[in-house]
Coordinates of C-alpha atoms and ligand atoms in Angstrom, one line a residue:
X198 CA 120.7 159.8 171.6
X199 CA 119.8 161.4 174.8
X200 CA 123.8 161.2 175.6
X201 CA 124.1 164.5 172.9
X202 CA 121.7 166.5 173.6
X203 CA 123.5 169.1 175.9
X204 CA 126.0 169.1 173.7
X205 CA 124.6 170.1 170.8
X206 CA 121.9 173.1 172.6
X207 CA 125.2 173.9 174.0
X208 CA 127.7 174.5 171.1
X209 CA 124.8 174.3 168.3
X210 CA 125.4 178.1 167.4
X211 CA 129.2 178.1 167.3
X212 CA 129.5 174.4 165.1
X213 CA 128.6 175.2 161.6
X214 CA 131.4 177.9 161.5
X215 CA 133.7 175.5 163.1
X216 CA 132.5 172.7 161.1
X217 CA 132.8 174.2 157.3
X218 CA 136.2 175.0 155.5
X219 CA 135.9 177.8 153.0
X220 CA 135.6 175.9 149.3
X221 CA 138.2 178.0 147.3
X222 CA 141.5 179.0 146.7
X223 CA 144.8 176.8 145.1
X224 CA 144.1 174.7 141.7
X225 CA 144.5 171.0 141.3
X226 CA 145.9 169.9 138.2
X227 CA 147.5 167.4 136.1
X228 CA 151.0 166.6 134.7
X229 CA 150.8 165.9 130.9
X230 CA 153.6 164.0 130.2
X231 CA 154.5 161.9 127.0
X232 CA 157.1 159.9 127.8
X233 CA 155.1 156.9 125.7
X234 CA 154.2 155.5 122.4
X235 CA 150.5 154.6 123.3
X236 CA 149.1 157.9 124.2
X237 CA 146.0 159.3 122.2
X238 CA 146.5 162.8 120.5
X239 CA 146.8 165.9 122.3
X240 CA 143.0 166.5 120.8
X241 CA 141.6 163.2 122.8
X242 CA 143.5 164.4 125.6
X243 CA 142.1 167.9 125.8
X244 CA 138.6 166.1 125.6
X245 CA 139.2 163.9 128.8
X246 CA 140.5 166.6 130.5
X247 CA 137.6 169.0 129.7
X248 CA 135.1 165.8 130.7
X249 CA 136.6 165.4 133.9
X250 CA 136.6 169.2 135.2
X251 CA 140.5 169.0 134.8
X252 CA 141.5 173.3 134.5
X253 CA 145.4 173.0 134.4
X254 CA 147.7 171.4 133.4
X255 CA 151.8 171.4 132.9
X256 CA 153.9 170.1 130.0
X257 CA 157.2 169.2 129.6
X258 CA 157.7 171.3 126.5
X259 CA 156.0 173.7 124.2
X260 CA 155.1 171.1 121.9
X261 CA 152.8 173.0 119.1
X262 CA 150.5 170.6 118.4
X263 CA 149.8 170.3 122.0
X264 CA 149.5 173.9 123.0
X265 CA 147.4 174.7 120.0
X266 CA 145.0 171.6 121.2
X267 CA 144.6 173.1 124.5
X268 CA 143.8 177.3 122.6
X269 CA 140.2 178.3 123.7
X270 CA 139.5 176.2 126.4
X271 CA 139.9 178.3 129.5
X272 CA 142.6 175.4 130.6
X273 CA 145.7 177.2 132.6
X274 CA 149.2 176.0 131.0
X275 CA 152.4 175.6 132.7
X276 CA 155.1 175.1 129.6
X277 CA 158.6 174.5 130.0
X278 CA 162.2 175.5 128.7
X279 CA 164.0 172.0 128.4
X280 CA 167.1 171.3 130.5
X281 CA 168.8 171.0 127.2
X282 CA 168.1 174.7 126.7
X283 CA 168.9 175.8 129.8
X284 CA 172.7 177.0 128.9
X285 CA 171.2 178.9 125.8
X286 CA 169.1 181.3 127.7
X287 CA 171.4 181.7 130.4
X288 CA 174.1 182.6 127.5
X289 CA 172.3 185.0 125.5
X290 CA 169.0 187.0 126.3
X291 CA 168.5 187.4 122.6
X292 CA 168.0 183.6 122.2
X293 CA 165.4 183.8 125.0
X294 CA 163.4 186.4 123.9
X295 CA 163.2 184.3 120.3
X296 CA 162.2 181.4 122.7
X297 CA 159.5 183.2 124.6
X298 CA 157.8 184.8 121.2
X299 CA 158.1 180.9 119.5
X300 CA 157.2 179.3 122.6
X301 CA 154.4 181.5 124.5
X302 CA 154.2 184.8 122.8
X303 CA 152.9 182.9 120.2
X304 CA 150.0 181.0 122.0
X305 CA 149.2 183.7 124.5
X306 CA 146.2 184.2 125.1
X307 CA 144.2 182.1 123.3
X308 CA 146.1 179.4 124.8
X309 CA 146.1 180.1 128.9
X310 CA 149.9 179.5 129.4
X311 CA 150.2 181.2 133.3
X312 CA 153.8 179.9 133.8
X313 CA 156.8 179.0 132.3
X314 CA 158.9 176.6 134.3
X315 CA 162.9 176.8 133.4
X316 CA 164.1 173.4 133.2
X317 CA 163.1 170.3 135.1
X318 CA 164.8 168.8 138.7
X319 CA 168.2 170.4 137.5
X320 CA 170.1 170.0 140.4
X321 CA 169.3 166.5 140.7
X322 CA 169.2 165.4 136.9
X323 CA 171.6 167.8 135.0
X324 CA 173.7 169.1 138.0
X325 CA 176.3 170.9 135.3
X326 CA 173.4 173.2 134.7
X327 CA 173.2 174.7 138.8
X328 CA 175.7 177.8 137.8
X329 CA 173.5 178.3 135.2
X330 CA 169.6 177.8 136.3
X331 CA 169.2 181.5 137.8
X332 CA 170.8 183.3 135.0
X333 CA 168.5 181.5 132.8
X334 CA 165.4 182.2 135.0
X335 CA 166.1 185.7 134.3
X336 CA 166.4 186.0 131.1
X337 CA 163.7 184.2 130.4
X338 CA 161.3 186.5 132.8
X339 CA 162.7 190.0 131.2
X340 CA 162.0 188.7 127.9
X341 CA 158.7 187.8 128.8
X342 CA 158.5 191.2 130.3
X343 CA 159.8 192.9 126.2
X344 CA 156.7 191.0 125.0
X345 CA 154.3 192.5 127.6
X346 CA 153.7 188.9 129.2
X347 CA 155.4 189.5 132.3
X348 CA 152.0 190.3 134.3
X349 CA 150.1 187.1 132.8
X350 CA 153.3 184.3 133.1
X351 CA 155.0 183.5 136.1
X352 CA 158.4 182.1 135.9
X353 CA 159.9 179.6 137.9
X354 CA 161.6 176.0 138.1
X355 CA 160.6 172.8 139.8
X356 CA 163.0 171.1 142.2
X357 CA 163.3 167.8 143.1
X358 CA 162.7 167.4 147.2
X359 CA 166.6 166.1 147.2
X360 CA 167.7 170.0 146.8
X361 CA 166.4 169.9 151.3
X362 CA 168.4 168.1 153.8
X363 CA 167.4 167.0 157.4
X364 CA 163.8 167.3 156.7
X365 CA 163.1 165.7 159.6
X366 CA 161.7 167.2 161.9
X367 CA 160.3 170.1 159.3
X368 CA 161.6 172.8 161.5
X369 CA 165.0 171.3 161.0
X370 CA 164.6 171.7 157.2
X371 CA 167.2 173.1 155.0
X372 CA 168.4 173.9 151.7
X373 CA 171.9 171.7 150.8
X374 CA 175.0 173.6 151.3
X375 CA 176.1 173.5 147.9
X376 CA 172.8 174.8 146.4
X377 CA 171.9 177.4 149.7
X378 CA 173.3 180.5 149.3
X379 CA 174.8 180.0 145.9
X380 CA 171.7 179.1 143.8
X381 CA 168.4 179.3 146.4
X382 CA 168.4 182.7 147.8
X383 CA 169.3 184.4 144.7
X384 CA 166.4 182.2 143.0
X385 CA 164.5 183.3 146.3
X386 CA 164.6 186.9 145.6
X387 CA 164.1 186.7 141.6
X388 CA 161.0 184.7 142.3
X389 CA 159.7 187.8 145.3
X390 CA 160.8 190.3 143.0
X391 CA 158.6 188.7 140.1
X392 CA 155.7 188.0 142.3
X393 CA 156.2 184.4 141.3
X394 CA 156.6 181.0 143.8
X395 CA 158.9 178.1 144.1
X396 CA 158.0 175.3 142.9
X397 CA 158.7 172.1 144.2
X398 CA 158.3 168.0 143.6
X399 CA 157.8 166.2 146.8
X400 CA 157.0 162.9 146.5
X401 CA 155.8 161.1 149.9
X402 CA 155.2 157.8 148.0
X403 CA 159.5 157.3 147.6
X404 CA 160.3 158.9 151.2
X405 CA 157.5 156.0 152.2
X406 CA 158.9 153.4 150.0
X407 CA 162.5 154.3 151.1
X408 CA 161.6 154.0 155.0
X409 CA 158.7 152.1 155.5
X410 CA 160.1 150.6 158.7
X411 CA 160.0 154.2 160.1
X412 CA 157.0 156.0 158.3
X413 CA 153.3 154.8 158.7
X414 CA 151.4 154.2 155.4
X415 CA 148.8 156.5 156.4
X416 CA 151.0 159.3 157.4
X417 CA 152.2 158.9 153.9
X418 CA 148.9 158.2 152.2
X419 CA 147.5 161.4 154.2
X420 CA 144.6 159.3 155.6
X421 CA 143.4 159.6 159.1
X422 CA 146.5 158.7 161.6
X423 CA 147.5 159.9 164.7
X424 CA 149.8 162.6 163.9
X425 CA 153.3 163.2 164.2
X426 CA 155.1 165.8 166.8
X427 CA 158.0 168.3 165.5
X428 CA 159.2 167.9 169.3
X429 CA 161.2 172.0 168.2
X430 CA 158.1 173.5 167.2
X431 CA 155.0 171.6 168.5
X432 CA 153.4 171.1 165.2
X433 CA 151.6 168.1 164.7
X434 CA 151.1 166.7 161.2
X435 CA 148.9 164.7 160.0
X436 CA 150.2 163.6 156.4
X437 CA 154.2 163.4 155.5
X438 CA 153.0 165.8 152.4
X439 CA 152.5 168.3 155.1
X440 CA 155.9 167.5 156.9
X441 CA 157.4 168.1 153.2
X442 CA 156.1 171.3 152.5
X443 CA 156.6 172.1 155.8
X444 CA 160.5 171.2 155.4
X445 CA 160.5 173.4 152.7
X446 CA 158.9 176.7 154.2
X447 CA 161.0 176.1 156.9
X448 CA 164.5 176.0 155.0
X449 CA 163.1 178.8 152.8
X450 CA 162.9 180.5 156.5
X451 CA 166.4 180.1 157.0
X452 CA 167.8 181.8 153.7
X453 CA 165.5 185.1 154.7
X454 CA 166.9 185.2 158.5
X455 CA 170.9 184.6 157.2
X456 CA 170.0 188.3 155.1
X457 CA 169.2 192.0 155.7
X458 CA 165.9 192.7 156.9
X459 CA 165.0 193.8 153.6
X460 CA 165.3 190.3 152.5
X461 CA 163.6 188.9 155.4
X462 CA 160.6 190.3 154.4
X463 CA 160.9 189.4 150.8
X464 CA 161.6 186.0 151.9
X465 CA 158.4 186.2 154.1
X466 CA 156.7 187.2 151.6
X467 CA 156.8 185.1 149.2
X468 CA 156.8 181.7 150.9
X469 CA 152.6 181.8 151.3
X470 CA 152.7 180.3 147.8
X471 CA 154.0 177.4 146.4
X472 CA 153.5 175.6 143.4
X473 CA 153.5 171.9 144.1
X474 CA 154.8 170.6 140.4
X475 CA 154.6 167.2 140.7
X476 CA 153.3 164.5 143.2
X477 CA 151.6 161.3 143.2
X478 CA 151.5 157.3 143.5
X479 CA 152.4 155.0 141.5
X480 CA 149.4 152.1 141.4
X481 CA 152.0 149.4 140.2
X482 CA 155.4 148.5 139.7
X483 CA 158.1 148.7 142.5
X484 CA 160.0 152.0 143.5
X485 CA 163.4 153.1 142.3
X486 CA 164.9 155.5 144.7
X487 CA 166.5 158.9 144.4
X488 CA 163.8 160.8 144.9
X489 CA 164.4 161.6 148.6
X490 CA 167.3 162.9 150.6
X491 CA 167.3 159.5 152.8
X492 CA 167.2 157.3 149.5
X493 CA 170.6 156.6 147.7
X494 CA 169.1 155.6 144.3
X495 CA 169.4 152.2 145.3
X496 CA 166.3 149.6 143.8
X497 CA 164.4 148.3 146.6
X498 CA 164.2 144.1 147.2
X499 CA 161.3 142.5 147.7
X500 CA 160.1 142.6 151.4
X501 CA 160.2 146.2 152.3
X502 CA 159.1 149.5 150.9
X503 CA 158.3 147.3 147.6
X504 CA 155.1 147.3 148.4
X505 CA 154.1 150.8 148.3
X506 CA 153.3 151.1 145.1
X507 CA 149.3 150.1 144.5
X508 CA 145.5 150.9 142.7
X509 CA 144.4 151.3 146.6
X510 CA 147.3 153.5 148.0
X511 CA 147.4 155.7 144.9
X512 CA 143.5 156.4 145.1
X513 CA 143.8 157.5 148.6
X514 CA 146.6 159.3 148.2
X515 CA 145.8 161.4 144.7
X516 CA 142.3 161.5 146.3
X517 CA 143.5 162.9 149.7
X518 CA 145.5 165.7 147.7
X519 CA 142.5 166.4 145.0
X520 CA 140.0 166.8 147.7
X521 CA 142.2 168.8 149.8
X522 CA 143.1 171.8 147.3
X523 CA 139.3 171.7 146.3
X524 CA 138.2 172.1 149.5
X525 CA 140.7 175.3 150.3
X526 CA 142.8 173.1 152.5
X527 CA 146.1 175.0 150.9
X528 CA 147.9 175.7 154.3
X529 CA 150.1 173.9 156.4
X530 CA 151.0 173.5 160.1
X531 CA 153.4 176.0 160.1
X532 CA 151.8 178.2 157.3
X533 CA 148.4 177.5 157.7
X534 CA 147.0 180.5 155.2
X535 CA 149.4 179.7 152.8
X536 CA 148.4 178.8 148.9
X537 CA 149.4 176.3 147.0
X538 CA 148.5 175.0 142.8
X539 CA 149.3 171.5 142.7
X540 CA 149.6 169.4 139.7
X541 CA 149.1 165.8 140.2
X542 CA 151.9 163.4 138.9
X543 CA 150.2 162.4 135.9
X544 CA 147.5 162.0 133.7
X545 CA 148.6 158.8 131.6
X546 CA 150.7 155.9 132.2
X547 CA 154.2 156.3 130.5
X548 CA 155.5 153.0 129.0
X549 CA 158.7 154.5 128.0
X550 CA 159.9 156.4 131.9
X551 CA 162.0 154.1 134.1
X552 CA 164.5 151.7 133.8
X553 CA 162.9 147.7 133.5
X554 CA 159.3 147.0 132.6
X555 CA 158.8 146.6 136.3
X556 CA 159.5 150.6 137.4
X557 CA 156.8 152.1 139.5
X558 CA 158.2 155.2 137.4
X559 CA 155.7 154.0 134.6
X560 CA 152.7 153.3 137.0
X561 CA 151.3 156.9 138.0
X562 CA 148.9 157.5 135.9
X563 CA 145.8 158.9 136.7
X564 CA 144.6 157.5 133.2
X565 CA 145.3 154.1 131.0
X566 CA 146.7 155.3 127.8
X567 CA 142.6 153.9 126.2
X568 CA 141.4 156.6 128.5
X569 CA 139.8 154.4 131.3
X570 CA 140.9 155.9 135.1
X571 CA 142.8 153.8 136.7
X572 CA 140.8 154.4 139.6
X573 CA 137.9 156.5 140.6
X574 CA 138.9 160.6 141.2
X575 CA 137.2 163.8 140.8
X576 CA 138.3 167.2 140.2
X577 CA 135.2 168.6 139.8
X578 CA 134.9 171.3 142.5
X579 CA 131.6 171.6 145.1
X580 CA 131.0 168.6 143.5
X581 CA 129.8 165.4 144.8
X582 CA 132.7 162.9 145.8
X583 CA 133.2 160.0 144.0
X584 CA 132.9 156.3 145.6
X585 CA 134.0 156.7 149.4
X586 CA 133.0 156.6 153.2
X587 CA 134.1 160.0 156.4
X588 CA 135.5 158.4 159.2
X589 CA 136.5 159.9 162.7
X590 CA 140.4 161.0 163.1
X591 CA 141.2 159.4 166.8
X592 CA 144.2 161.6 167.1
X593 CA 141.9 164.7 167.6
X594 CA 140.5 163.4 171.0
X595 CA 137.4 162.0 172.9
X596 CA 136.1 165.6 173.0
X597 CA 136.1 167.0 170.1
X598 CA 134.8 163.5 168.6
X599 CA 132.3 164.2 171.2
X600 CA 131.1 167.1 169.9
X601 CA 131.2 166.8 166.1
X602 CA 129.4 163.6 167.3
X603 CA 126.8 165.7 168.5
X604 CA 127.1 167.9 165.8
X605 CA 125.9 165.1 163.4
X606 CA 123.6 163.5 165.1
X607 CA 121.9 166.7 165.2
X608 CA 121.9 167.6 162.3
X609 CA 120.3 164.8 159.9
X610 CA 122.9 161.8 160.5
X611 CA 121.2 158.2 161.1
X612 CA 122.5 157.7 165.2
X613 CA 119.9 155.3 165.7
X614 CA 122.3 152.5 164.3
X615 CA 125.2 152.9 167.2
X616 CA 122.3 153.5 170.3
X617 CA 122.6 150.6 173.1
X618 CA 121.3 147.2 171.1
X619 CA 121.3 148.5 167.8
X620 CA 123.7 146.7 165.3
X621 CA 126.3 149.2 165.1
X622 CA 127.2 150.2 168.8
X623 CA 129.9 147.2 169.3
X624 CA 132.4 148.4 169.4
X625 CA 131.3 151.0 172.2
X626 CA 134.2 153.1 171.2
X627 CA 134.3 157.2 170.6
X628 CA 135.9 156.6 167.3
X629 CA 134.0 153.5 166.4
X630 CA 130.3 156.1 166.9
X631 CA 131.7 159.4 165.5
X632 CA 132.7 157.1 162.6
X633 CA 129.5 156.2 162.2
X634 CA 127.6 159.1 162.6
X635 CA 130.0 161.3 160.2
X636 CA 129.8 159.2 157.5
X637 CA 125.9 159.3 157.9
X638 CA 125.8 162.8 157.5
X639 CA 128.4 162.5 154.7
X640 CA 126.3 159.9 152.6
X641 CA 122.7 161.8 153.5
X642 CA 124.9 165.2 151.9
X643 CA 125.4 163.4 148.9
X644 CA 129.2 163.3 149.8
X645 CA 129.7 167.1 149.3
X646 CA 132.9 168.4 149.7
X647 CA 133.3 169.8 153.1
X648 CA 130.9 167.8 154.6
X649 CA 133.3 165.4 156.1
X650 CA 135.5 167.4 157.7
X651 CA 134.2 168.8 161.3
X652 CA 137.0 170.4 162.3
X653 CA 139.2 167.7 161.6
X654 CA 138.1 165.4 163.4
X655 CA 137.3 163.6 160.1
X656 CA 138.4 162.7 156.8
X657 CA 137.7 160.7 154.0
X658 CA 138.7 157.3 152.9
X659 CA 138.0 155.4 149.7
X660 CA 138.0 152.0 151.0
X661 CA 134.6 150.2 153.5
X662 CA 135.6 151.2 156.9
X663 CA 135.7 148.1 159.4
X664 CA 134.0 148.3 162.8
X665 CA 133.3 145.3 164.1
X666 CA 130.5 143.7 162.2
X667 CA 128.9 147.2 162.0
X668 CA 127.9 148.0 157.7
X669 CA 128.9 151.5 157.5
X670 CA 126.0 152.7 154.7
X671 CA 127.1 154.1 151.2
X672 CA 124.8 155.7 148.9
X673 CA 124.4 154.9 145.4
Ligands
NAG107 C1 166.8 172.7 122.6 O1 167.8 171.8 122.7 C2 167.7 170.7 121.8 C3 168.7 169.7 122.2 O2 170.0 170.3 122.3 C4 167.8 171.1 120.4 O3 167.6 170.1 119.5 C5 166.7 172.2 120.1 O4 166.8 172.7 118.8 C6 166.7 173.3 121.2 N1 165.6 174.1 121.0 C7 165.6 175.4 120.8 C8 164.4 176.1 120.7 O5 166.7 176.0 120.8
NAG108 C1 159.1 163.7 170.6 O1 159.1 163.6 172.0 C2 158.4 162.5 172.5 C3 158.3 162.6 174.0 O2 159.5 162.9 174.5 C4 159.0 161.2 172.0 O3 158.3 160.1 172.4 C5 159.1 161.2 170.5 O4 159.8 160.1 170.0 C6 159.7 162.5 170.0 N1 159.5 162.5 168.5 C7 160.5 162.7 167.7 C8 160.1 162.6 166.3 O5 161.7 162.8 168.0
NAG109 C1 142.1 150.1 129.2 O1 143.4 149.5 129.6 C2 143.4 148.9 130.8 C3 144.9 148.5 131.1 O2 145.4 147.9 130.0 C4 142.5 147.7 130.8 O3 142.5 147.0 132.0 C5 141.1 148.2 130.5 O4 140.2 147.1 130.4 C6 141.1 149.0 129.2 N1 139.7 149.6 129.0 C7 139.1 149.5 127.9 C8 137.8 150.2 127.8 O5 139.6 149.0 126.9

């Protein structure tokens, strides 16, 4: 141990700060979707999600069985104007403001509803409705504004990551031609003029499954990797969710500087939010593409990107998110205070989505319609994390491993395992020790939230690290 010492007299003061990320900000939540036969009733379901610490949710509709189950629970709701609707209440503001005193008026606030989202993916699933999205947006928001709701519900409209092109590098992100100035920047300045966000659906699980050749499963999973250079900007990311939003902010970007400064600014403003509607991993089945500009909708064979979909990949990857939004870890790269909600893509298993009983489409449930997880999660904030093990992120460098080495060992980690002789120091790597040691100080910290982070030059993974013959130490 004598090896840290300096280290940590030397930077001892300055750590902690460095070491800690603030533990607030965006909501995690889930996607409550019903496209099944199996599902318990919206009663059960407001149950699990109260037992598990889950505090939003969206729906895909304004159901009235469902939004009364969820009344009185302090659970934030994100309902939805159907596509099918969509040319109604761009056509007539009268039959909007009947739909927003049905649909929300009528549930408000007993039942938390904090957003309405108009339509679902329209560009890519009902591309007849484009002309009409925007118009329908706002109507929708000035009715909700005649029933006094404007303040409390946000109005917006997810869309699919297929509505960017080139985003790849994320600087070079845009939106597609036929969508850009048409649809987006109108849609850009209704949401700033609302004080309301895009929302968007990016799904690194189908960009992974689409190019696996080209895109490393822990970039996609978001679990420690090397990184990634934007060779325009110099940004370095760490997971492809990052590179998405990222794509995203940066095509948002380009609609502001195209305009008068007064849009600019708007524009500016606006993009340190997002709402991140959907994402997720499908723990079975095999990927139909579509989802993703590279992806022509083609079914994958055997052999390649097949294999994405699994129990393991979709714990580290739902995990990754969860633990990331509960630990205030909203920003990205090239937005790095930004906020973001995200809802997690979805709480059940859906028999009835996708085409075959074979689509991952019906695999990304958090929950088994009988209510068992599919795999362990938590949403519970500050809490203790479930099942899992903090390893050292290589790609930050020997000295910053150094340090938050020293860091740990200094403060109540077991070092004595990785000293000269002792079990755990083959292999006599940087990586191999820091490893060691943070997940030491992770386990004696009951697996806190924030305790495996040191500056990133950790993170957390949900499966036994392997280090040699070294036991890495879990606690019960
Ligand atoms: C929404 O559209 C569907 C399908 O066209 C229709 O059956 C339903 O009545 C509409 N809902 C409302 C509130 O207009
Ligand atoms: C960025 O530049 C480096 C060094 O020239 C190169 O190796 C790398 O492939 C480039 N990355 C991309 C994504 O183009
Ligand atoms: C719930 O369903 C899953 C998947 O069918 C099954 O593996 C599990 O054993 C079931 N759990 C209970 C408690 O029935």
């Amino acid at each position: 141990m004598a090896l840290t010492c300096l280290l940590v007299v030397v930077l001892g003061a300055a750590l902690p700060l460095l070491f800690f990320s603030p533990a607030e900000a965006g909501v995690v939540g889930v996607n409550y979707g019903r496209v099944a036969n199996d599902l318990p009733g919206p009663a059960s379901v407001v149950q699990l999600l109260k037992q598990n610490g889950i505090t939003m949710v969206r729906v895909y509709d304004t159901d009235p069985k469902v939004l009364t189950a969820l009344a009185n629970t302090g659970i934030k709701v994100m309902v939805m104007l159907p596509n099918n609707n969509l040319t109604a209440a761009a056509a007539n503001p009268s039959y909007a403001l009947q739909w927003a005193r049905s649909n929300v008026a009528a549930y408000y606030p007993a039942t938390q509803i904090h957003a309405v989202a108009v339509g679902n993916e329209v560009f890519h699933r009902r591309p007849d409705l484009t002309p009409q999205l925007v118009p329908a947006m706002t109507n929708v928001q000035a009715a909700l504004a005649k029933l006094g709701l404007d303040a409390a519900v946000k109005v917006s409209t997810p869309i699919a990551f297929t509505a960017l092109k080139d985003t790849f590098p994320p600087s070079s992100g845009r939106f597609r031609e036929d969508i850009a100035q048409s649809v987006m920047k109108p849609m850009l300045d209704f949401l700033q003029r609302t004080h309301s966000y895009l929302s968007i659906n990016p799904y690194p699980f189908f960009a992974y499954a689409d190019q696996p050749d080209k895109i490393s499963l822990d970039y996609a999973l978001g679990n420690s990797n090397p990184g990634v250079r934007d060779n325009n900007t110099g940004l370095v990311y760490y997971s492809l969710l990052d590179a998405m939003l990222d794509a995203t902010y940066f095509a948002m970007d380009k609609l502001g500087q195209t305009g008068s400064l007064n849009v600019r600014q708007s524009i500016g403003s606006h993009s340190h939010k997002l709402y991140v509607t959907e994402t997720g991993w499908a723990s079975g089945g095999k990927p139909k593409l579509g989802k993703t500009p590279h992806s022509g909708g083609r079914r994958l064979e055997a052999g390649d990107g097949s294999q994405a979909a699994s129990v393991a990949n979709a714990q580290a990857y739902n995990n990754n998110v969860i633990n990331r939004v509960l630990s205030g870890k909203t920003g990205t790269p090239h937005r790095p205070h930004a906020d973001m909600d995200v809802y997690i893509f979805a709480l059940f298993n859906e028999n009835q989505k996708g085409e075959g009983p074979d689509d991952s489409e019906k695999n990304f449930g958090l929950f088994y319609p009988n209510e068992t997880k599919v795999y362990e999660f938590d949403f519970h904030g500050g809490g203790a994390l479930t099942k899992s093990w903090c390893v050292a992120n290589e790609a930050v460098g020997d000295a910053r491993l150094q340090a938050a080495l020293d860091y740990a060992c200094g403060h109540g980690a077991d070092c004595s395992a990785i000293q000269p002789g002792a079990p755990c120091f083959e292999p006599n790597t940087k990586v191999a020790h820091a490893s060691y040691a943070f997940n030491s100080y992770y386990q004696r910290n009951g697996r806190a939230r924030g305790r495996c982070d040191f500056a990133g030059a950790a993170s957390v993974v949900y499966q036994a690290p392997k280090y040699g013959n070294c036991v890495f130490p879990i606690k019960a």
